[in-house]
Amino acid sequence: MNKKRSSSTEDILGHQFGAFYKIPIEKFFQFALSVDCVILGYHENGLKLLMIERGTEPHKGKKALPGDLVYPTEDMELAADRVLKDLTGLEDVYMTQSKSYGQVDRHPIGRVVTVGYYSLISVDRYQPLASSWASNVVWVDVKELPQLSFDHNQIVDQVLTTLRERVRLQPIGFELLPKKFTLGQLQELYEAILNTTFDKANFRKKILGMNLLNDTKELQTQVSHRPAKLFSFDKDKYESLLKKGFSFEM
Amino acid sequence: MNKKRSSSTEDILGHQFGAFYKIPIEKFFQFALSVDCVILGYHENGLKLLMIERGTEPHKGKKALPGDLVYPTEDMELAADRVLKDLTGLEDVYMTQSKSYGQVDRHPIGRVVTVGYYSLISVDRYQPLASSWASNVVWVDVKELPQLSFDHNQIVDQVLTTLRERVRLQPIGFELLPKKFTLGQLQELYEAILNTTFDKANFRKKILGMNLLNDTKELQTQVSHRPAKLFSFDKDKYESLLKKGFSFEM
DNA sequence: GAATCTTTTAGTTCATTTTACCATAACAAT
DNA sequence: ATTGTTATGGTAAAATGAACTAAAAGATTC
């Protein structure tokens, strides 16, 4: 990171147009980078968002996305993983980069550009960590989002828009459910995300017709009515269908 | 930009978890930010990409995306607009942010994080600028992409994947055509982007059935056969259909 | 001006998918 | 055994999509 820098931007960066820089190249290395994580989970029939309550200014008292500065020698995906793990203890979960936000005045401390990430977690895997900041962590329903710190509302809105598009074309909904789930749960999940309703019988036919699910031969328990079968998503089946030209669509 | 910085990251940034920083906050402000633009145009039956040929090391001789460093007091969207305008003279064109790329070692000069943008331009509006670097500018067919500088292949691949998804769900294909176009041209465009073919009669029925196009009452000229009608995309119609629950799908 | 060529445009049929229901089976609880 | 609730299987109508045929329109050529 501390390589010697030439003062000729053109020679080194090779950006061959734009104004010739009238300020030394060092002046360009004044940005900080952060990551902000939109951590989504599904429970109690709703899509929920993991947020922290800020105990310090600015924006004290408001809710904010969990995030952190990226270290100068750290890859940003790693920083996002770190934030997620510190908060939830979880690793190896679905995580995707969303957009980046860099308004000049978005942060009082200086030029901080933040990269949004979103991850989908299964709440049955999530155990709130008993660390110092765990008390400030809350699940918020995406339908009841309050005003958030900084530009975090914008980040969340973008993620939700992307998610709604993506969940229709990629089999990622399963990431939000336990390994074994009923078709009813899956349907409710899609209905919550897409804010719509499906015909139960047709939903079942459609999803089973894709041949992506394994019948675990187990049944739902502790329900006061006929228990539903438990299914699991078969990633291998999906991969092999993909090669044959299959495309998921909900 | 030169506000006084506290050495307590927690107090100022309010990132309430992660390691307590063992290095001073100044050390985090070592990043530079750049934008790289994937400028897409459609001509000669193919989707083309505007690239520059690097005249300097590193990656001398290779093709690269047009891009530039973002000034410390410049919004990144503005930087992307600036790059586009300097290269093509065009303003007010379709431009969308793609992903960001920040591998620690992606640039020899230091920690440069780049934000990808893609824009769709109508080549009939494009006039190559007669400036010093214009000689290095070339259109490259997306089907014949060579090895590019830095991580630019990755950026382009990402943009093309996104575009193919997006062009099916949003009426953005029109951005790549002249204001007035024939249905044949529109079909060829979709076929080029999605790498498929459509039945001509059915394509026509589908797109006209959406009621998004205006018949300009003009005809194609300078063709040696029956000229096709010229249509234009009616954005107002689209907006009002959207409100009624219409959703574009190709 | 007639014949020819190419492409646009309209229309028809058939297969497939989607949608909306209905009926029954299965299990838990009482 | 009865009741309640949900899962599950099936069917008919409606809408959509794919494949194809044929005619019409204008430019070009002779």
XYZ file of C-alpha atoms (C1' of nucleotides) in Angstrom:
560
model
C 0.000 0.000 0.000
C 2.897 2.318 0.546
C 4.357 2.062 -2.886
C 6.045 5.124 -4.233
C 3.696 7.266 -6.233
C 4.535 9.296 -9.277
C 3.013 12.710 -9.602
C 2.063 11.987 -13.197
C -1.297 10.383 -12.990
C -1.361 9.611 -16.665
C 1.815 7.582 -16.637
C 0.827 5.436 -13.749
C -2.901 5.139 -13.900
C -3.102 5.352 -17.627
C -6.370 7.171 -17.553
C -5.865 8.902 -20.808
C -8.435 11.601 -20.724
C -10.181 13.980 -18.439
C -8.426 17.038 -17.196
C -4.768 16.746 -16.557
C -4.722 16.677 -12.833
C -3.824 19.990 -11.371
C -3.470 18.522 -7.934
C -0.890 15.973 -6.863
C -1.835 12.310 -7.036
C -1.623 11.967 -3.260
C -4.681 14.134 -2.933
C -6.727 11.420 -4.579
C -5.923 8.946 -1.832
C -8.148 10.550 0.723
C -11.140 8.247 0.600
C -12.212 5.787 3.227
C -14.220 2.712 2.361
C -16.894 1.072 4.424
C -19.325 -1.785 4.042
C -22.925 -1.800 5.172
C -24.793 -5.062 5.443
C -28.460 -5.638 4.826
C -29.023 -8.875 6.706
C -32.351 -10.404 5.859
C -34.177 -13.131 7.698
C -37.648 -14.562 7.546
C -39.768 -15.300 10.577
C -43.240 -14.691 11.897
C -44.574 -14.457 8.360
C -42.454 -11.478 7.493
C -39.199 -10.487 5.928
C -37.025 -8.982 8.637
C -33.934 -6.852 8.659
C -31.189 -6.988 11.290
C -30.357 -3.502 12.515
C -28.428 -1.869 15.288
C -29.467 1.088 17.352
C -26.900 3.817 17.379
C -25.687 4.815 20.813
C -23.534 7.685 19.606
C -23.743 10.753 17.460
C -24.297 11.364 14.672
C -27.778 9.912 14.340
C -27.818 8.793 17.963
C -30.896 6.728 18.766
C -31.705 6.012 15.172
C -31.446 2.601 13.661
C -28.634 1.851 11.255
C -27.305 -0.942 9.142
C -24.459 -2.891 10.661
C -21.287 -1.846 8.926
C -17.688 -0.991 9.398
C -14.702 0.631 7.816
C -12.617 -1.516 5.531
C -8.995 -1.854 6.535
C -6.508 -0.567 3.990
C -5.214 -4.080 3.353
C -8.520 -5.866 3.587
C -10.687 -6.986 0.676
C -14.146 -5.561 0.964
C -15.911 -8.914 0.753
C -13.859 -9.941 3.756
C -14.940 -6.847 5.618
C -18.560 -7.677 4.917
C -18.054 -11.237 6.124
C -16.399 -9.888 9.236
C -19.302 -7.602 10.034
C -21.773 -10.430 9.560
C -19.808 -12.826 11.689
C -19.219 -10.334 14.488
C -22.902 -9.653 14.634
C -24.450 -13.065 14.117
C -21.708 -15.609 14.444
C -22.599 -16.841 10.991
C -20.225 -17.689 8.187
C -20.687 -19.159 4.744
C -24.036 -17.589 4.113
C -25.457 -16.144 0.945
C -23.980 -12.704 0.463
C -24.039 -10.465 -2.561
C -22.797 -7.009 -3.298
C -25.410 -4.380 -3.933
C -24.708 -0.788 -4.973
C -22.154 1.671 -3.654
C -22.864 5.077 -2.198
C -20.433 7.918 -2.253
C -22.152 11.276 -1.946
C -19.484 13.785 -1.025
C -21.232 14.855 2.147
C -22.735 11.575 3.213
C -20.477 11.292 6.239
C -19.328 14.084 8.559
C -15.906 12.621 9.161
C -14.761 12.832 5.564
C -15.155 11.142 2.233
C -16.431 7.727 3.148
C -17.698 5.597 0.289
C -19.760 2.656 1.387
C -20.460 -0.566 -0.427
C -23.773 -2.237 0.273
C -24.014 -5.981 0.774
C -27.016 -8.093 1.457
C -27.150 -11.532 2.925
C -29.934 -13.996 3.372
C -29.853 -16.011 6.546
C -31.980 -18.740 7.976
C -33.103 -17.530 11.369
C -32.956 -21.006 12.845
C -29.193 -20.798 12.455
C -28.987 -17.387 14.053
C -28.086 -17.090 17.707
C -27.774 -13.536 18.980
C -24.241 -13.163 20.232
C -23.733 -12.291 23.851
C -21.220 -9.582 23.250
C -21.160 -5.978 24.317
C -23.230 -4.598 21.471
C -25.695 -7.438 21.187
C -28.250 -5.561 23.226
C -28.680 -3.011 20.475
C -29.508 -5.514 17.801
C -33.095 -5.747 16.621
C -35.068 -7.381 13.855
C -37.203 -4.902 11.972
C -39.970 -5.865 9.580
C -39.245 -4.499 6.121
C -42.811 -3.284 5.932
C -42.339 -1.097 8.982
C -39.027 0.526 8.294
C -38.372 3.665 10.308
C -36.140 6.488 9.215
C -32.591 5.225 9.317
C -29.204 6.854 9.757
C -27.218 8.270 6.878
C -28.392 7.036 3.473
C -29.323 3.654 4.857
C -32.942 3.883 3.754
C -31.704 4.241 0.218
C -29.443 1.226 0.602
C -32.247 -0.914 1.991
C -34.698 0.149 -0.703
C -32.205 -0.742 -3.393
C -31.557 -4.143 -1.850
C -35.250 -4.918 -1.571
C -35.862 -3.959 -5.174
C -33.002 -6.148 -6.310
C -34.109 -8.989 -4.080
C -37.621 -8.955 -5.457
C -36.288 -9.161 -8.991
C -33.734 -11.769 -8.131
C -35.902 -14.035 -6.057
C -38.110 -14.552 -9.086
C -35.263 -15.673 -11.325
C -32.871 -17.437 -8.986
C -33.593 -20.125 -6.405
C -32.374 -18.024 -3.490
C -35.541 -17.996 -1.417
C -34.432 -21.232 0.211
C -31.551 -19.400 1.862
C -34.098 -17.757 4.132
C -35.702 -21.013 5.260
C -34.451 -23.848 7.433
C -32.837 -26.723 5.571
C -36.118 -28.596 5.753
C -39.314 -26.729 5.049
C -42.887 -27.268 3.976
C -44.340 -26.068 0.720
C -46.661 -23.874 2.743
C -43.702 -22.098 4.330
C -42.065 -21.640 0.965
C -45.223 -20.164 -0.454
C -45.633 -17.773 2.475
C -42.052 -16.664 2.015
C -42.571 -15.820 -1.639
C -45.798 -14.080 -0.828
C -44.076 -11.973 1.815
C -41.221 -10.959 -0.432
C -43.246 -10.327 -3.554
C -46.196 -8.929 -1.654
C -48.734 -11.045 -3.465
C -50.650 -14.297 -3.080
C -50.527 -17.579 -4.942
C -53.031 -20.327 -5.378
C -51.854 -23.064 -3.078
C -52.421 -25.998 -5.392
C -50.858 -24.270 -8.362
C -47.849 -23.108 -6.384
C -47.230 -26.654 -5.312
C -47.496 -27.984 -8.813
C -45.179 -25.374 -10.196
C -42.396 -25.758 -7.675
C -42.563 -29.555 -7.588
C -42.644 -29.602 -11.370
C -39.233 -27.968 -11.432
C -37.714 -31.009 -9.769
C -35.488 -29.004 -7.504
C -36.735 -30.311 -4.198
C -36.021 -33.480 -2.328
C -38.733 -35.156 -0.322
C -37.063 -35.738 3.036
C -39.719 -38.319 3.955
C -40.174 -36.422 7.181
C -43.267 -34.637 8.361
C -43.920 -31.386 10.111
C -44.429 -31.830 13.871
C -46.277 -30.014 16.588
C -49.071 -28.805 14.432
C -52.682 -29.371 15.319
C -53.693 -30.600 11.925
C -52.447 -32.790 9.153
C -48.695 -32.232 9.011
C -47.070 -31.267 5.743
C -44.140 -33.031 4.168
C -40.716 -31.553 4.693
C -38.693 -30.802 1.600
C -35.156 -29.628 1.033
C -33.606 -27.705 -1.825
C -31.242 -29.795 -3.911
C -28.499 -27.568 -5.212
C -26.910 -30.335 -7.254
C -30.148 -30.972 -9.073
C -30.382 -27.282 -9.827
C -26.842 -27.106 -11.169
C -27.361 -30.018 -13.483
C -30.672 -28.678 -14.709
C -28.975 -25.355 -15.411
C -26.588 -27.072 -17.773
C -29.518 -28.500 -19.660
C -30.875 -25.016 -20.239
C -33.334 -24.873 -17.381
C -34.120 -21.458 -16.013
C -35.812 -20.851 -12.717
C -38.796 -18.548 -12.701
C -41.363 -17.907 -10.071
C -12.915 17.239 3.382
C -10.366 18.463 5.810
C -12.489 18.284 8.906
C -10.733 17.463 12.110
C -10.797 13.785 12.812
C -11.024 12.147 16.185
C -8.869 9.155 16.831
C -11.821 7.331 18.299
C -13.509 5.705 15.374
C -16.343 4.486 17.497
C -17.390 7.915 18.633
C -17.423 9.438 15.225
C -18.319 6.690 12.846
C -20.532 4.930 15.283
C -19.639 1.544 13.983
C -20.346 -0.236 17.150
C -18.661 -3.526 16.622
C -15.731 -5.111 14.985
C -12.299 -4.823 16.452
C -11.486 -1.639 18.245
C -9.196 -0.009 15.813
C -5.590 -0.367 16.775
C -4.494 2.031 14.115
C -5.337 5.710 13.936
C -8.354 6.762 11.954
C -6.210 8.638 9.435
C -4.878 5.338 8.192
C -8.319 4.457 6.882
C -8.353 7.424 4.543
C -5.893 5.972 2.100
C -8.219 4.807 -0.622
C -8.627 6.296 -4.053
C -11.850 5.946 -5.993
C -12.246 5.562 -9.715
C -15.068 4.972 -12.140
C -14.981 2.697 -15.157
C -17.609 3.023 -17.841
C -19.027 0.262 -19.973
C -20.422 2.223 -22.883
C -22.653 0.105 -25.023
C -23.892 0.834 -28.507
C -25.637 -1.162 -31.184
C -24.658 -1.125 -34.830
C -23.933 -3.518 -37.634
C -26.161 -6.124 -36.054
C -24.071 -6.345 -32.948
C -23.767 -5.031 -29.441
C -20.587 -3.000 -29.259
C -18.433 -1.702 -26.466
C -16.470 1.541 -26.522
C -12.910 0.961 -25.395
C -9.611 2.756 -25.347
C -6.224 1.347 -26.150
C -3.702 1.976 -23.446
C -0.595 3.820 -24.536
C 1.189 3.516 -21.226
C 2.157 0.931 -18.661
C 0.783 -0.954 -16.924
C -1.094 -3.017 -19.480
C 0.329 -0.972 -22.382
C -1.263 -1.928 -25.684
C -4.181 -3.710 -24.097
C -7.688 -2.441 -24.337
C -9.309 -0.921 -21.302
C -12.549 0.599 -20.200
C -12.644 4.363 -20.213
C -12.407 5.544 -16.653
C -10.852 8.049 -14.361
C -10.110 8.861 -10.772
C -12.834 10.563 -8.824
C -11.873 13.915 -7.375
C -12.070 14.118 -3.599
C -14.925 16.590 -3.782
C -16.709 15.057 -6.747
C -19.732 12.785 -6.630
C -19.030 9.544 -8.396
C -22.034 9.777 -10.720
C -20.602 13.078 -11.861
C -17.255 11.501 -12.520
C -18.917 8.850 -14.655
C -20.814 11.517 -16.588
C -17.574 13.395 -17.069
C -15.798 10.367 -18.489
C -18.650 9.711 -20.866
C -18.856 13.276 -22.022
C -15.108 13.652 -22.500
C -15.084 10.568 -24.634
C -18.268 10.866 -26.639
C -19.587 14.361 -26.156
C -22.830 12.858 -24.941
C -24.841 13.915 -21.927
C -28.176 12.862 -20.513
C -27.905 9.270 -21.570
C -29.008 6.153 -19.781
C -26.439 5.371 -17.122
C -26.620 2.948 -14.246
C -24.219 1.876 -11.578
C -23.019 -1.681 -11.728
C -20.801 -3.354 -9.130
C -17.687 -2.091 -7.392
C -14.305 -3.726 -7.413
C -11.782 -3.300 -4.671
C -9.290 -6.165 -4.579
C -6.368 -5.007 -2.489
C -3.849 -5.578 -5.247
C -5.943 -4.626 -8.249
C -3.907 -1.523 -8.975
C -0.148 -1.101 -8.639
C -0.323 2.483 -7.487
C -2.210 1.791 -4.304
C -5.638 0.960 -3.032
C -7.891 2.075 -5.847
C -11.506 0.983 -5.610
C -13.406 1.322 -8.841
C -17.112 1.657 -9.394
C -18.499 0.237 -12.604
C -21.099 2.118 -14.618
C -22.769 1.165 -17.821
C -24.519 3.393 -20.267
C -26.567 2.689 -23.326
C -26.139 5.068 -26.199
C -27.678 5.407 -29.578
C -24.826 5.380 -32.056
C -26.551 7.840 -34.352
C -26.037 10.437 -31.646
C -22.382 9.551 -31.203
C -19.734 11.608 -32.936
C -16.162 10.598 -32.149
C -14.507 13.621 -30.605
C -11.492 15.070 -32.326
C -9.396 15.394 -29.221
C -5.951 14.099 -28.431
C -6.976 10.679 -27.247
C -9.726 10.064 -29.744
C -7.443 8.039 -31.953
C -7.280 5.291 -29.367
C -10.996 4.795 -29.171
C -12.503 1.703 -30.726
C -15.786 -0.139 -30.822
C -15.403 -3.784 -29.891
C -18.064 -6.402 -30.458
C -19.058 -7.969 -27.156
C -18.812 -11.374 -28.780
C -15.170 -10.821 -29.618
C -13.827 -9.407 -26.412
C -10.069 -9.634 -26.051
C -8.234 -9.800 -22.766
C -8.574 -6.419 -21.101
C -6.508 -4.483 -18.610
C -6.891 -4.866 -14.871
C -10.156 -6.549 -13.855
C -12.035 -5.008 -16.744
C -13.128 -8.333 -18.196
C -14.850 -9.052 -14.925
C -16.557 -5.660 -14.995
C -17.786 -6.154 -18.541
C -19.032 -9.665 -17.853
C -20.988 -8.437 -14.880
C -22.533 -5.617 -16.879
C -23.544 -7.928 -19.706
C -25.148 -10.378 -17.306
C -27.080 -7.584 -15.653
C -28.049 -6.093 -18.985
C -29.425 -9.369 -20.272
C -31.562 -9.736 -17.179
C -32.636 -6.138 -17.188
C -33.417 -5.800 -20.868
C -36.047 -8.493 -20.458
C -37.849 -6.729 -17.643
C -37.385 -3.055 -18.401
C -37.940 -1.181 -21.662
C -34.331 -0.067 -21.949
C -33.511 -1.606 -25.309
C -34.824 1.519 -26.991
C -31.930 3.507 -25.537
C -29.671 1.702 -27.975
C -31.715 2.584 -31.049
C -32.358 5.856 -32.839
C -35.473 7.718 -31.733
C -37.306 6.234 -34.696
C -36.810 2.601 -35.510
C -38.466 -0.295 -37.298
C -39.779 -3.384 -35.593
C -37.196 -5.361 -37.501
C -34.396 -3.342 -35.939
C -35.875 -3.763 -32.513
C -36.101 -7.487 -32.971
C -32.518 -7.747 -34.186
C -31.400 -5.773 -31.158
C -33.100 -8.131 -28.754
C -31.754 -11.106 -30.629
C -28.228 -9.716 -30.421
C -28.398 -9.010 -26.711
C -30.173 -12.182 -25.677
C -28.360 -14.311 -28.216
C -31.489 -15.948 -29.512
C -34.040 -15.640 -32.291
C -37.702 -14.722 -32.329
C -40.461 -15.456 -34.762
C -40.981 -12.221 -36.611
C -44.762 -12.241 -36.642
C -45.015 -13.154 -32.990
C -42.442 -10.594 -31.911
C -44.428 -7.899 -33.670
C -47.672 -8.976 -32.067
C -46.139 -9.044 -28.619
C -44.449 -5.670 -28.705
C -47.333 -3.888 -30.404
C -49.732 -5.532 -27.989
C -47.981 -3.752 -25.132
C -49.062 -0.382 -26.488
C -45.753 1.267 -25.755
C -44.916 2.383 -29.258
C -46.082 5.293 -31.318
C -46.547 4.921 -35.016
C -44.658 7.902 -36.402
C -46.467 7.589 -39.755
C -43.081 7.679 -41.382
C -41.450 4.968 -43.407
C -37.963 3.605 -43.664
C -36.050 5.055 -46.594
C -33.236 3.944 -48.822
C -34.097 0.296 -48.740
C -34.555 -1.742 -51.885
C -37.778 -3.326 -50.825
C -40.976 -2.464 -49.061
C -40.015 -0.013 -46.327
C -41.064 -0.694 -42.772
C -42.946 1.705 -40.563
C -40.959 3.782 -38.124
C -42.000 3.610 -34.491
C -40.887 5.475 -31.402
C -40.951 4.475 -27.769
C -43.492 6.427 -25.753
C -42.169 6.853 -22.249
C -45.322 8.550 -21.020
C -47.434 5.637 -22.133
C -45.096 3.321 -20.286
C -45.242 5.348 -17.077
C -49.008 5.432 -17.085
C -49.243 1.710 -17.813
C -46.868 1.063 -14.932
C -49.276 2.708 -12.556
C -52.014 0.401 -13.740
C -49.906 -2.595 -12.812
C -48.394 -3.325 -16.198
C -45.045 -5.017 -16.208
C -42.789 -5.193 -19.205
C -41.488 -8.592 -20.155
C -39.751 -9.769 -23.264
C -46.265 -0.170 -66.767
C -45.856 -5.036 -65.828
C -43.175 -8.455 -63.588
C -40.252 -9.570 -59.833
C -38.225 -9.330 -55.424
C -38.074 -8.598 -50.528
C -40.050 -7.526 -46.435
C -43.937 -6.099 -43.842
C -48.229 -7.245 -41.991
C -52.472 -9.994 -40.946
C -54.555 -14.126 -39.724
C -55.126 -19.241 -38.248
C -54.197 -23.306 -35.945
C -52.373 -26.130 -32.525
C -49.848 -27.028 -28.315
C -48.646 -25.485 -23.892
C -49.084 -23.046 -19.782
C -51.635 -20.604 -16.432
C -55.576 -19.813 -13.644
C -59.409 -20.924 -10.976
C -61.798 -24.297 -8.697
C -63.419 -28.712 -6.615
C -63.028 -33.066 -4.144
C -60.805 -36.031 -1.338
C -57.219 -37.792 1.738
C -54.597 -37.420 5.859
C -53.634 -36.433 10.289
C -54.291 -33.996 15.110
C -57.158 -32.857 18.606
C -61.142 -33.497 21.265
C -65.797 -41.702 16.435
C -66.182 -37.012 15.331
C -64.604 -32.631 14.016
C -61.513 -29.333 12.163
C -57.808 -28.028 9.369
C -54.575 -28.519 5.933
C -52.285 -31.223 2.422
C -52.787 -33.216 -1.923
C -54.551 -34.678 -6.490
C -57.299 -33.704 -10.300
C -60.017 -31.242 -13.926
C -61.959 -27.738 -16.928
C -61.739 -23.199 -18.808
C -58.952 -19.408 -20.208
C -54.965 -17.286 -21.689
C -50.688 -17.422 -23.744
C -47.149 -18.830 -26.878
C -45.170 -21.206 -31.025
C -45.331 -22.397 -35.715
C -46.882 -21.557 -39.913
C -49.503 -19.647 -44.171
C -50.770 -16.193 -47.042
C -51.522 -11.746 -48.686
C -50.223 -6.886 -49.240
C -47.079 -3.149 -50.081
C -43.529 -0.784 -51.898
C -38.854 -0.633 -54.540
C -36.372 -2.210 -58.401
C -35.669 -3.867 -62.915
C -36.713 -4.632 -67.480
